[in-house]
Coordinates of C-alpha atoms and ligand atoms in Angstrom, one line a residue:
X289 CA -32.1 47.4 55.9
X290 CA -30.7 50.8 56.8
X291 CA -27.0 51.8 57.1
X292 CA -25.5 54.3 59.5
X293 CA -22.2 56.2 59.4
X294 CA -19.6 55.1 62.0
X295 CA -19.0 58.8 62.6
X296 CA -22.6 59.5 63.3
X297 CA -25.2 56.8 64.1
X298 CA -28.0 59.3 63.4
X299 CA -27.0 59.6 59.8
X300 CA -28.9 56.7 58.1
X301 CA -29.3 55.8 54.5
X302 CA -30.8 53.0 52.4
X303 CA -28.8 50.3 50.5
X304 CA -28.7 52.2 47.2
X305 CA -27.3 55.3 48.8
X306 CA -24.8 53.4 50.9
X307 CA -23.5 51.5 47.8
X308 CA -23.5 54.5 45.4
X309 CA -21.9 56.9 47.9
X310 CA -19.4 54.3 49.2
X311 CA -18.2 56.5 52.0
X312 CA -20.6 58.6 54.2
X313 CA -20.4 62.4 53.7
X314 CA -18.8 62.7 57.1
X315 CA -16.1 60.2 56.0
X316 CA -17.6 57.5 58.2
X317 CA -18.0 53.9 57.0
X318 CA -21.5 52.6 56.5
X319 CA -22.7 49.8 58.8
X320 CA -26.0 47.9 58.9
X321 CA -28.2 49.4 61.7
X322 CA -29.3 45.9 62.6
X323 CA -27.4 42.6 62.2
X324 CA -29.8 39.7 61.7
X325 CA -29.1 36.6 63.7
X326 CA -29.6 33.3 61.8
X327 CA -31.7 30.6 63.6
X328 CA -30.1 27.7 65.3
X329 CA -32.0 25.4 63.0
X330 CA -30.5 27.1 59.9
X331 CA -27.0 27.1 61.3
X332 CA -27.3 23.3 62.0
X333 CA -28.3 22.7 58.4
X334 CA -25.3 24.5 56.8
X335 CA -23.2 21.4 56.4
X336 CA -25.8 19.9 54.1
X337 CA -26.2 23.0 52.0
X338 CA -24.2 24.0 48.9
X339 CA -22.1 27.3 48.9
X340 CA -24.9 28.9 46.8
X341 CA -27.7 27.8 49.1
X342 CA -25.8 29.2 52.1
X343 CA -25.4 32.4 50.0
X344 CA -29.2 32.7 49.4
X345 CA -29.9 32.4 53.1
X346 CA -27.2 34.7 54.4
X347 CA -27.7 37.4 51.7
X348 CA -31.5 36.9 52.1
X349 CA -31.3 37.5 55.9
X350 CA -29.4 40.8 55.2
X351 CA -31.1 42.2 52.2
X352 CA -34.6 40.7 51.8
X353 CA -36.2 44.0 53.0
X354 CA -34.6 45.8 50.0
X355 CA -34.1 43.2 47.2
X356 CA -36.5 40.6 45.8
X357 CA -35.9 36.9 46.1
X358 CA -35.0 36.8 42.4
X359 CA -32.5 39.6 42.8
X360 CA -30.9 37.9 45.7
X361 CA -30.5 34.7 43.8
X362 CA -29.1 36.5 40.8
X363 CA -26.6 38.3 43.0
X364 CA -25.4 35.2 44.7
X365 CA -25.3 33.1 41.5
X366 CA -23.2 35.9 39.8
X367 CA -20.8 36.0 42.8
X368 CA -20.3 32.3 43.6
X369 CA -19.3 31.0 40.2
X370 CA -16.2 29.3 41.7
X371 CA -15.6 27.2 44.8
X372 CA -13.6 27.9 48.0
X373 CA -12.1 24.6 48.9
X374 CA -11.0 23.9 52.5
X375 CA -7.7 22.1 52.3
X376 CA -6.2 20.3 55.3
X377 CA -2.5 21.4 55.7
X378 CA -1.7 20.0 59.1
X379 CA -3.6 18.4 61.9
X380 CA -6.4 20.9 62.9
X381 CA -5.0 23.4 60.4
X382 CA -6.9 24.2 57.2
X383 CA -6.3 26.5 54.3
X384 CA -9.5 28.2 52.9
X385 CA -8.5 28.7 49.3
X386 CA -10.2 31.9 48.1
X387 CA -8.2 32.2 44.9
X388 CA -10.3 30.2 42.4
X389 CA -12.0 33.2 40.8
X390 CA -11.1 35.1 37.6
X391 CA -8.2 37.1 39.0
X392 CA -7.1 34.4 41.5
X393 CA -7.6 36.5 44.6
X394 CA -10.3 36.6 47.3
X395 CA -11.3 40.1 46.2
X396 CA -13.1 38.5 43.2
X397 CA -16.0 37.6 45.6
X398 CA -16.6 41.2 46.7
X399 CA -15.9 42.7 43.3
X400 CA -18.4 40.4 41.5
X401 CA -21.1 41.1 44.1
X402 CA -20.5 44.8 44.0
X403 CA -20.6 45.2 40.3
X404 CA -23.8 43.2 40.0
X405 CA -25.5 45.1 42.9
X406 CA -24.4 48.5 41.5
X407 CA -25.8 47.7 38.0
X408 CA -29.1 46.5 39.7
X409 CA -29.4 49.7 41.7
X410 CA -28.6 51.9 38.6
X411 CA -30.9 50.0 36.1
X412 CA -33.5 52.7 36.0
X413 CA -31.1 55.7 35.9
X414 CA -29.4 57.2 32.8
X415 CA -26.4 58.5 34.7
X416 CA -22.9 57.1 34.6
X417 CA -21.4 56.0 37.8
X418 CA -17.7 56.5 38.1
X419 CA -16.0 54.0 40.4
X420 CA -12.7 55.3 41.9
X421 CA -10.4 52.6 43.2
X422 CA -7.1 52.9 45.0
X423 CA -5.2 49.7 44.8
X424 CA -2.0 48.2 46.0
X425 CA -2.5 45.4 43.6
X426 CA -5.3 42.9 43.9
X427 CA -8.2 45.3 44.4
X428 CA -7.5 46.8 41.0
X429 CA -7.5 43.6 39.2
X430 CA -10.5 42.2 40.9
X431 CA -12.6 45.3 40.5
X432 CA -11.5 45.9 36.9
X433 CA -12.4 42.4 35.9
X434 CA -15.6 42.4 37.9
X435 CA -16.8 45.6 36.3
X436 CA -15.5 45.1 32.8
X437 CA -18.2 45.8 30.2
X438 CA -20.9 46.5 32.9
X439 CA -23.3 49.1 31.5
X440 CA -23.5 52.6 33.0
X441 CA -20.3 52.2 35.1
X442 CA -16.8 53.5 34.4
X443 CA -13.9 52.4 36.6
X444 CA -10.9 54.6 37.3
X445 CA -8.0 52.8 39.1
X446 CA -5.2 54.6 40.9
X447 CA -2.1 52.5 41.6
X448 CA 1.4 53.4 42.9
X449 CA 4.0 53.5 40.2
X450 CA 6.5 50.7 40.6
X451 CA 4.9 49.2 43.7
X452 CA 2.7 46.6 42.0
X453 CA 3.9 43.4 40.4
X454 CA 4.0 43.2 36.6
X455 CA 1.4 40.5 36.6
X456 CA -0.9 42.4 38.9
X457 CA -0.6 45.5 36.8
X458 CA -1.4 43.7 33.6
X459 CA -4.7 42.6 35.1
X460 CA -6.0 46.1 35.2
X461 CA -4.0 48.1 32.8
X462 CA -4.6 46.0 29.7
X463 CA -8.4 45.8 29.7
X464 CA -9.6 49.0 28.0
X465 CA -13.4 49.4 27.5
X466 CA -14.8 51.0 30.7
X467 CA -11.6 50.6 32.7
X468 CA -8.9 53.4 33.0
X469 CA -5.7 53.0 35.0
X470 CA -3.9 56.0 36.5
X471 CA -0.3 55.4 37.4
X472 CA 0.4 57.6 40.5
X473 CA 3.9 58.8 41.4
X474 CA 3.6 57.9 45.1
X475 CA 2.7 55.1 47.4
X476 CA -0.6 53.3 48.0
X477 CA -1.6 55.6 50.8
X478 CA -1.3 58.6 48.4
X479 CA -3.7 56.8 46.0
X480 CA -6.1 56.2 48.8
X481 CA -5.9 59.8 49.9
X482 CA -6.6 61.1 46.4
X483 CA -9.7 59.0 46.2
X484 CA -10.9 60.1 49.6
X485 CA -10.4 63.8 48.6
X486 CA -12.3 63.3 45.4
X487 CA -15.3 62.0 47.4
X488 CA -15.2 65.0 49.6
X489 CA -14.9 67.6 46.8
X490 CA -18.1 69.6 46.3
X491 CA -17.3 70.7 42.7
X492 CA -16.7 67.2 41.5
X493 CA -19.6 65.6 43.3
X494 CA -22.1 68.2 41.9
X495 CA -21.2 67.0 38.4
X496 CA -20.1 63.4 38.7
X497 CA -21.6 60.4 40.4
X498 CA -18.5 59.2 42.1
X499 CA -18.4 56.0 44.1
X500 CA -15.9 53.5 45.5
X501 CA -15.5 49.8 45.1
X502 CA -12.8 49.6 47.8
X503 CA -13.6 47.3 50.7
X504 CA -15.0 50.4 52.5
X505 CA -18.1 49.9 50.2
X506 CA -20.7 47.7 51.9
X507 CA -21.3 46.0 48.5
X508 CA -17.7 44.8 48.5
X509 CA -17.4 44.2 52.2
X510 CA -20.6 42.3 53.2
X511 CA -20.5 39.4 50.6
X512 CA -17.1 38.4 52.1
X513 CA -18.9 36.9 55.1
X514 CA -20.3 34.1 52.9
X515 CA -17.1 32.0 52.8
X516 CA -16.8 32.1 56.6
X517 CA -20.2 30.4 56.9
X518 CA -19.2 27.9 54.1
X519 CA -15.7 27.1 55.6
X520 CA -17.1 26.7 59.1
X521 CA -19.8 24.3 57.9
X522 CA -17.1 22.1 56.2
X523 CA -14.9 21.7 59.3
X524 CA -15.1 18.3 61.1
X525 CA -17.5 18.3 64.0
X526 CA -15.1 17.3 66.7
X527 CA -16.0 19.5 69.6
X528 CA -13.0 21.7 69.1
X529 CA -13.3 25.5 69.2
X530 CA -12.8 27.3 65.9
X531 CA -10.3 30.1 65.1
X532 CA -10.0 32.0 61.8
X533 CA -6.7 33.6 60.9
X534 CA -7.0 36.4 58.3
X535 CA -4.0 38.0 56.6
X536 CA -5.0 41.6 56.8
X537 CA -4.3 45.0 55.1
X538 CA -7.3 47.2 55.2
X539 CA -9.1 44.8 57.5
X540 CA -12.2 44.4 55.4
X541 CA -11.9 40.7 55.1
X542 CA -11.6 40.0 58.9
X543 CA -14.4 42.5 59.6
X544 CA -16.6 40.4 57.3
X545 CA -15.7 37.3 59.4
X546 CA -16.7 39.2 62.5
X547 CA -20.0 40.1 60.8
X548 CA -20.6 36.3 60.2
X549 CA -19.9 35.8 63.9
X550 CA -22.4 38.5 64.9
X551 CA -24.9 36.8 62.6
X552 CA -24.6 33.7 64.9
X553 CA -21.8 31.7 63.4
X554 CA -20.0 30.3 66.5
X555 CA -16.4 31.3 65.6
X556 CA -14.6 31.4 68.9
X557 CA -11.5 33.4 68.0
X558 CA -10.1 35.7 65.2
X559 CA -6.4 36.1 64.5
X560 CA -5.5 39.3 62.7
X561 CA -2.1 38.6 61.0
X562 CA -0.2 41.3 59.2
X563 CA 3.3 41.9 57.7
X564 CA 5.4 44.7 59.3
X565 CA 2.6 47.1 58.6
X566 CA 1.4 46.4 62.1
X567 CA -0.8 49.2 63.2
X568 CA -3.6 47.0 64.2
X569 CA -1.6 44.2 65.9
X570 CA 0.1 46.9 68.0
X571 CA -3.3 48.3 68.9
X572 CA -4.7 44.9 69.8
X573 CA -1.6 44.4 72.0
X574 CA -2.2 47.5 74.0
X575 CA -0.8 50.4 72.0
X576 CA -2.8 53.4 70.8
X577 CA -4.1 53.2 67.3
X578 CA -1.6 55.2 65.3
X579 CA -1.6 55.2 61.5
X580 CA 1.9 55.1 59.9
X581 CA 3.4 55.4 56.5
X582 CA 3.2 52.0 54.7
X583 CA 6.3 49.8 54.3
X584 CA 6.9 47.7 51.2
X585 CA 6.9 43.9 51.8
X586 CA 6.6 40.7 49.9
X587 CA 3.0 40.5 50.9
X588 CA 2.4 43.8 49.1
X589 CA -1.4 43.6 49.0
X590 CA -1.3 44.1 52.7
X591 CA 1.1 47.1 52.7
X592 CA -1.3 49.4 54.4
X593 CA -0.3 52.0 57.0
X594 CA -3.8 53.3 57.8
X595 CA -6.3 50.4 57.6
X596 CA -9.5 51.9 56.3
X597 CA -11.9 49.3 57.8
X598 CA -10.6 49.7 61.4
X599 CA -13.7 51.7 62.5
X600 CA -15.8 48.7 61.4
X601 CA -14.0 46.4 63.9
X602 CA -14.9 48.7 66.7
X603 CA -18.5 49.1 65.4
X604 CA -19.0 45.4 65.2
X605 CA -18.2 45.1 68.9
X606 CA -20.4 48.1 69.8
X607 CA -17.2 50.2 70.4
X608 CA -16.3 47.9 73.3
X609 CA -12.5 47.7 73.0
X610 CA -12.1 45.1 75.6
X611 CA -14.3 42.6 73.8
X612 CA -12.6 43.4 70.5
X613 CA -9.2 42.8 72.0
X614 CA -10.3 39.5 73.6
X615 CA -11.9 38.2 70.5
X616 CA -9.2 39.3 67.9
X617 CA -5.6 38.5 68.6
X618 CA -3.0 40.4 66.6
X619 CA 0.3 39.1 65.2
X620 CA 2.8 40.5 62.7
X621 CA 5.7 39.0 60.7
X622 CA 8.7 40.0 58.8
X623 CA 9.3 39.0 55.2
X624 CA 12.0 36.5 56.4
X625 CA 9.6 34.8 58.8
X626 CA 7.0 34.6 56.0
X627 CA 9.5 32.9 53.7
X628 CA 10.5 30.4 56.3
X629 CA 6.9 29.5 56.9
X630 CA 6.4 29.1 53.1
X631 CA 9.4 26.7 53.0
X632 CA 8.3 24.7 56.0
X633 CA 4.8 24.2 54.7
X634 CA 6.0 23.4 51.2
X635 CA 8.1 20.5 52.7
X636 CA 4.8 19.2 54.1
X637 CA 3.4 19.3 50.5
X638 CA 1.4 22.6 50.4
X639 CA 2.4 25.8 48.5
X640 CA 1.3 29.1 50.1
X641 CA 1.5 32.6 48.7
X642 CA 3.2 35.2 51.0
X643 CA -0.2 36.6 52.2
X644 CA -1.6 33.2 53.1
X645 CA 1.7 32.4 54.8
X646 CA 1.2 35.4 57.1
X647 CA -2.2 34.0 58.0
X648 CA -0.7 30.6 58.6
X649 CA 1.9 32.0 60.9
X650 CA -0.7 33.9 63.0
X651 CA -2.8 30.7 63.3
X652 CA 0.2 28.6 64.3
X653 CA 1.3 31.1 66.9
X654 CA -2.2 31.4 68.3
X655 CA -2.7 27.6 68.4
X656 CA 0.6 27.0 70.1
X657 CA -0.6 29.1 73.0
X658 CA -4.2 27.9 73.0
X659 CA -5.2 24.2 73.0
X660 CA -8.5 22.6 71.9
X661 CA -8.8 24.6 68.7
X662 CA -9.0 23.8 65.1
X663 CA -8.2 26.7 62.8
X664 CA -8.6 28.0 59.3
X665 CA -6.3 30.5 57.6
X666 CA -7.5 32.4 54.6
X667 CA -5.3 31.7 51.5
X668 CA -6.2 35.0 49.8
X669 CA -4.2 34.7 46.6
X670 CA -2.9 32.0 44.2
X671 CA 0.8 31.5 44.7
X672 CA 1.2 32.2 41.0
X673 CA 0.1 35.8 41.5
X674 CA 3.3 36.4 43.4
X675 CA 5.4 34.2 41.2
X676 CA 8.8 35.9 41.6
X677 CA 8.7 35.8 45.4
X678 CA 7.3 32.3 45.6
X679 CA 9.8 30.9 43.1
X680 CA 12.7 32.6 44.8
X681 CA 11.7 31.6 48.4
X682 CA 10.9 28.0 47.5
X683 CA 13.5 27.5 44.8
X684 CA 11.1 26.1 42.2
X685 CA 9.4 26.9 39.0
X686 CA 5.6 27.6 39.2
X687 CA 3.2 26.8 36.4
X688 CA 1.3 30.0 35.8
X689 CA -2.5 29.2 35.6
X690 CA -3.8 29.8 32.2
X691 CA -6.2 32.6 33.2
X692 CA -3.2 34.5 34.6
X693 CA -0.9 33.7 31.7
X694 CA -3.4 35.2 29.3
X695 CA -3.1 38.6 31.0
X696 CA 0.6 38.8 30.3
X697 CA -0.1 39.1 26.5
X698 CA -2.1 42.3 26.9
X699 CA -0.6 45.7 26.3
X700 CA -0.2 48.1 29.3
X701 CA -2.1 51.4 28.8
X702 CA -2.0 54.0 31.6
X703 CA -2.1 57.7 32.3
X704 CA 0.8 58.9 34.5
X705 CA 0.0 61.4 37.3
X706 CA 1.6 63.0 40.4
X707 CA 0.3 62.5 43.9
X708 CA -1.1 66.0 44.1
X709 CA -4.9 66.4 44.3
X710 CA -5.1 69.4 41.9
X711 CA -3.8 67.3 39.1
X712 CA -6.2 64.4 39.8
X713 CA -9.1 66.8 40.1
X714 CA -8.2 68.3 36.8
X715 CA -8.3 64.9 35.2
X716 CA -11.8 64.3 36.7
X717 CA -13.0 67.7 35.5
X718 CA -12.1 66.6 32.0
X719 CA -14.9 64.0 32.3
X720 CA -17.7 66.7 32.9
Ligands
LIG815 C1 -6.4 42.7 49.8 C2 -5.6 41.5 50.2 C3 -5.4 41.2 51.5 C4 -5.9 42.1 52.6 O1 -7.3 42.1 52.8 P1 -8.0 43.2 53.6 O2 -9.5 43.0 53.5 O3 -7.6 44.5 53.0 O4 -7.5 43.1 55.0 C5 -4.8 40.0 51.8 N1 -4.3 39.2 50.8 C6 -4.4 39.5 49.5 C7 -3.8 38.6 48.5 C8 -5.1 40.7 49.1 O5 -5.2 41.0 47.9

């Protein structure tokens, strides 16, 4: 399988290059040149298959020209070590719980796959890969924990000072070993910009093997399609059309759902739900795509003003904006609306985190206008990860899951830095 750059379809590279480079030299995102379509026969068998078996088939269809059967099995087994239960919340409304991994957020799927694939691709090299990650919270913890102790890979995490919850911070600032955390005096978009600049810097790239593990990396992005296949296969077969609502920030997760659709999974409709960082819903509702400065919200892992995977949405629909806008409906919500939804659903017996609640709201609004659907919203984080918000909004005390509680005992260790590229570059040069 080859990958092309969304900025130049003639620029094509193999899997190893796409994964190690992360971003194409022209700043485009890598996309598979061909998207395999699964057979009708296989799609019909999904309900009887386990999550892992589905993983072997889907990853096999995508990567069997590059990886051996054994490697594909090893990758999937390393990634899918936890379940993604589909929980009924209301009639025809299901929560896909993606938070049963080590850091209790859906990013564990992509991070585990990515770390395993990178170490496979680097096995025969004696160079050190430096993974640069900008995070608004969950990416940092998932990537740090996914890569912890992996040979030949060092992870450098950039996070905005004071904009990440204490518990999130603890999950990537206390690990040590091959994980370094840089506390940036700025917002998430500054962190993202510093990382992008480093990838484009000639000096640095001559000396260092820099890569990304953000959702722009195909190794993070692609495996996320797996749980769409799995969730779809677990829905009742009742003749209703299927909608997936995805609480979105950088739009990697929803783009992976659209990839599953392009591979033949008959998802009828996507709902892109955001907080007030609503660049994409505005675009889907007819405005021009216009990046903006990010705004802080209670669903802070989605506080993204310039969603980096947006070009993938267009590419997945062959740059046909009309089809994209028909197939993906955009909705956005204030913090207050989010809290009201959390309270309403809690009364019905289900606790949502603020991100999942945004997805739930999008799905509810879509289904109110469209009959004959059953829908799934992606519950992207455990409510305990956003404990303060959830406890305040729902007026209750949450049990912190043991895995999370254990992080709180660790000691925070960071390097403080401004949001100026010169300073960051100086730091990286210190690694030559
Ligand atoms: C990262 C994140 C999102 C947004 O996912 P994207 O792929 O960036 O759209 C949503 N919810 C949670 C909890 C996250 O950590």
